[in-house]
Coordinates of C-alpha atoms in Angstrom, one line a residue:
M136 CA -8.8 -6.6 -25.3
L137 CA -5.8 -4.2 -25.8
Y138 CA -7.3 -1.8 -23.3
Q139 CA -7.6 -4.7 -20.7
I140 CA -4.0 -5.7 -21.3
A141 CA -2.8 -2.1 -20.9
T142 CA -4.9 -1.6 -17.8
F143 CA -3.5 -4.8 -16.3
L144 CA 0.1 -3.9 -17.0
L145 CA -0.4 -0.3 -15.7
D146 CA -2.1 -1.6 -12.6
L147 CA 0.7 -4.1 -12.1
V148 CA 3.6 -1.7 -12.5
G149 CA 1.8 1.2 -10.9
G150 CA 0.7 -0.9 -7.9
L151 CA 4.2 -2.3 -7.5
L152 CA 6.0 1.0 -7.5
T153 CA 3.3 2.8 -5.5
G154 CA 3.3 -0.1 -3.0
A155 CA 7.1 0.2 -2.7
C156 CA 6.8 3.9 -1.9
L157 CA 4.0 3.3 0.7
L158 CA 6.0 0.5 2.3
R159 CA 9.0 2.8 2.4
F160 CA 6.9 5.3 4.3
Y161 CA 5.4 2.6 6.6
M162 CA 8.8 1.1 7.4
Q163 CA 10.3 4.5 8.3
W164 CA 7.2 5.3 10.4
Q165 CA 7.5 1.9 12.2
R166 CA 11.3 2.4 12.5
V167 CA 12.0 -0.9 10.7
S168 CA 15.5 -1.2 9.4
F169 CA 16.1 -1.3 5.7
A170 CA 19.1 -3.6 6.2
N171 CA 17.1 -6.7 5.1
P172 CA 16.0 -8.2 1.8
L173 CA 12.6 -6.5 1.9
G174 CA 14.2 -3.1 2.7
R175 CA 16.7 -3.4 -0.1
V176 CA 13.9 -4.2 -2.6
V177 CA 11.8 -1.3 -1.4
M178 CA 14.8 1.1 -1.7
A179 CA 15.7 -0.3 -5.2
L180 CA 12.1 0.2 -6.4
S181 CA 11.6 3.7 -4.9
D182 CA 14.9 5.5 -4.8
W183 CA 14.6 6.8 -8.4
L184 CA 11.6 8.9 -7.4
V185 CA 11.8 9.5 -3.7
L186 CA 15.4 10.7 -3.5
P187 CA 14.8 13.6 -6.0
L188 CA 11.6 14.5 -4.2
R189 CA 13.5 14.7 -0.9
R190 CA 15.5 17.6 -2.3
V191 CA 12.3 19.6 -2.5
L192 CA 10.1 18.0 0.2
R193 CA 11.4 17.7 3.7
A194 CA 10.1 15.3 6.4
V195 CA 7.3 16.8 8.5
R196 CA 7.4 15.7 12.2
G197 CA 9.4 12.6 11.2
W198 CA 6.9 11.7 8.4
D199 CA 8.5 10.9 5.1
V200 CA 6.4 13.2 2.9
A201 CA 8.5 12.5 -0.2
S202 CA 7.5 8.8 -0.1
L203 CA 3.8 9.7 0.1
V204 CA 4.0 12.3 -2.6
A205 CA 5.9 9.8 -4.8
A206 CA 3.1 7.2 -4.3
L207 CA 0.5 9.8 -5.2
L208 CA 2.4 10.9 -8.3
L209 CA 2.7 7.3 -9.4
Q210 CA -1.1 6.9 -9.1
L211 CA -1.7 10.1 -10.9
A212 CA 0.6 8.9 -13.7
Q213 CA -1.1 5.5 -13.8
Y214 CA -4.7 6.9 -14.0
G215 CA -3.6 9.7 -16.3
L216 CA -2.3 7.1 -18.8
L217 CA -5.5 5.1 -18.5
W218 CA -7.5 8.3 -19.0
L219 CA -5.6 9.0 -22.2
L220 CA -6.0 5.4 -23.4
M221 CA -9.7 5.7 -22.9
G222 CA -9.8 8.9 -24.9
A223 CA -11.5 10.6 -22.0
G224 CA -12.5 14.2 -22.4
V225 CA -11.7 17.3 -20.3
A226 CA -12.9 15.9 -16.9
W227 CA -9.3 15.9 -15.5
V228 CA -10.7 16.9 -12.1
W229 CA -11.6 13.3 -11.5
L230 CA -8.0 12.2 -12.0
L231 CA -7.0 13.4 -8.5
W232 CA -9.9 11.5 -7.0
L233 CA -9.0 8.3 -8.9
A234 CA -5.4 8.6 -7.8
L235 CA -6.4 9.1 -4.1
F236 CA -8.8 6.1 -4.2
G237 CA -6.1 4.1 -6.0
L238 CA -3.6 5.1 -3.3
L239 CA -5.9 3.8 -0.6
R240 CA -6.6 0.6 -2.6
V241 CA -2.8 -0.1 -2.9
A242 CA -2.3 0.6 0.8
I243 CA -5.1 -1.8 1.8
T244 CA -4.0 -4.5 -0.5
G245 CA -0.4 -4.1 0.6
L246 CA -1.5 -4.5 4.2
M247 CA -3.4 -7.6 3.2
G248 CA -0.3 -9.0 1.5
L249 CA 1.8 -8.4 4.6
L250 CA -0.8 -10.2 6.7
L251 CA -0.9 -13.1 4.4
V252 CA 2.9 -13.4 4.4
F253 CA 2.9 -13.1 8.2
A254 CA 0.3 -15.9 8.5
V255 CA 2.2 -18.2 6.2
L256 CA 5.5 -17.5 8.0
S257 CA 3.9 -18.1 11.4
W258 CA 3.1 -21.7 10.3
M259 CA 6.7 -22.5 9.4
P260 CA 8.7 -24.3 12.0
A261 CA 12.0 -22.5 11.3
R262 CA 12.1 -18.7 11.4
A263 CA 12.6 -17.2 8.0
P264 CA 15.0 -14.2 7.9
L265 CA 12.1 -11.8 7.0
A266 CA 9.8 -13.1 9.7
D267 CA 10.8 -10.5 12.3
V268 CA 10.5 -7.7 9.8
I269 CA 7.0 -8.8 8.6
A270 CA 6.0 -9.3 12.3
R271 CA 7.0 -5.8 13.2
L272 CA 5.1 -4.4 10.2
C273 CA 2.0 -6.3 11.1
A274 CA 2.1 -5.7 14.8
P275 CA 0.3 -2.3 14.8
L276 CA -2.6 -4.0 12.9
L277 CA -2.8 -7.1 15.0
R278 CA -2.2 -5.7 18.5
P279 CA -5.7 -4.2 18.9
L280 CA -7.3 -7.3 17.7
Q281 CA -5.2 -9.5 19.9
R282 CA -6.4 -7.6 22.9
I283 CA -10.0 -8.3 22.0
L284 CA -9.7 -11.9 20.6
P285 CA -8.2 -14.5 22.8
P286 CA -6.4 -17.4 21.1
L287 CA -8.8 -20.2 20.4
G288 CA -7.2 -23.6 20.7
G289 CA -3.8 -22.0 20.9
V290 CA -4.3 -20.3 17.5
D291 CA -4.1 -16.6 17.1
W292 CA -7.0 -15.6 14.8
S293 CA -6.1 -11.9 14.7
A294 CA -4.5 -12.0 11.2
L295 CA -7.6 -13.7 9.8
V296 CA -9.9 -11.1 11.4
A297 CA -7.7 -8.3 10.1
L298 CA -7.8 -9.7 6.6
V299 CA -11.6 -9.9 6.7
L300 CA -11.8 -6.3 8.0
L301 CA -9.4 -5.1 5.3
Q302 CA -11.5 -6.9 2.6
I303 CA -14.6 -5.1 4.0
A304 CA -12.6 -1.8 3.8
L305 CA -11.9 -2.5 0.1
I306 CA -15.6 -3.1 -0.6
V307 CA -16.6 0.1 1.2
L308 CA -13.8 2.0 -0.6
G309 CA -15.2 0.7 -3.9
H310 CA -18.7 1.9 -3.1
V311 CA -17.5 5.3 -1.9
Q312 CA -15.4 5.7 -5.1
A313 CA -18.4 4.8 -7.3
S314 CA -20.6 7.2 -5.4
V315 CA -18.1 10.0 -5.7
L316 CA -17.5 9.5 -9.4
M317 CA -21.1 9.0 -10.2
G318 CA -21.9 12.4 -8.7

């Protein structure tokens, strides 16, 4: 029971901080301003780790490497702590794999969260302040689907299809992770 509680808390904190670093990277990549409530939360959650890393790691072709490395370090710390709690042996080589799979899992679930918020905000009659920011972040995912899927009955189904595809990606990721770790 204590292991389950510790796992839950580490996953919650690790996922939140990793997600903030990944969202910081994604917002910079999409050139979305941080001068909004979401941007301020992302900065508050990730500055403590990203800013010191930026002194060592410079951006590469406009890509914020420090945010990606911060996200990976957070996943390494999360899985390292779980590894120690389990009393695992010397197989530390698997730790990097667990962190990489964890990073992909956080990225996919973060995109799913953005799409859910986008869908809910699209049903609201009045525009919420974050609606434009969320729409800009979801646009790269939805645009290809919107080209393929015409609106049915005046409803854009691209967000629902994207959520289904991301859920399938999570399932595939879980099976790939299991096959890699099982040998």
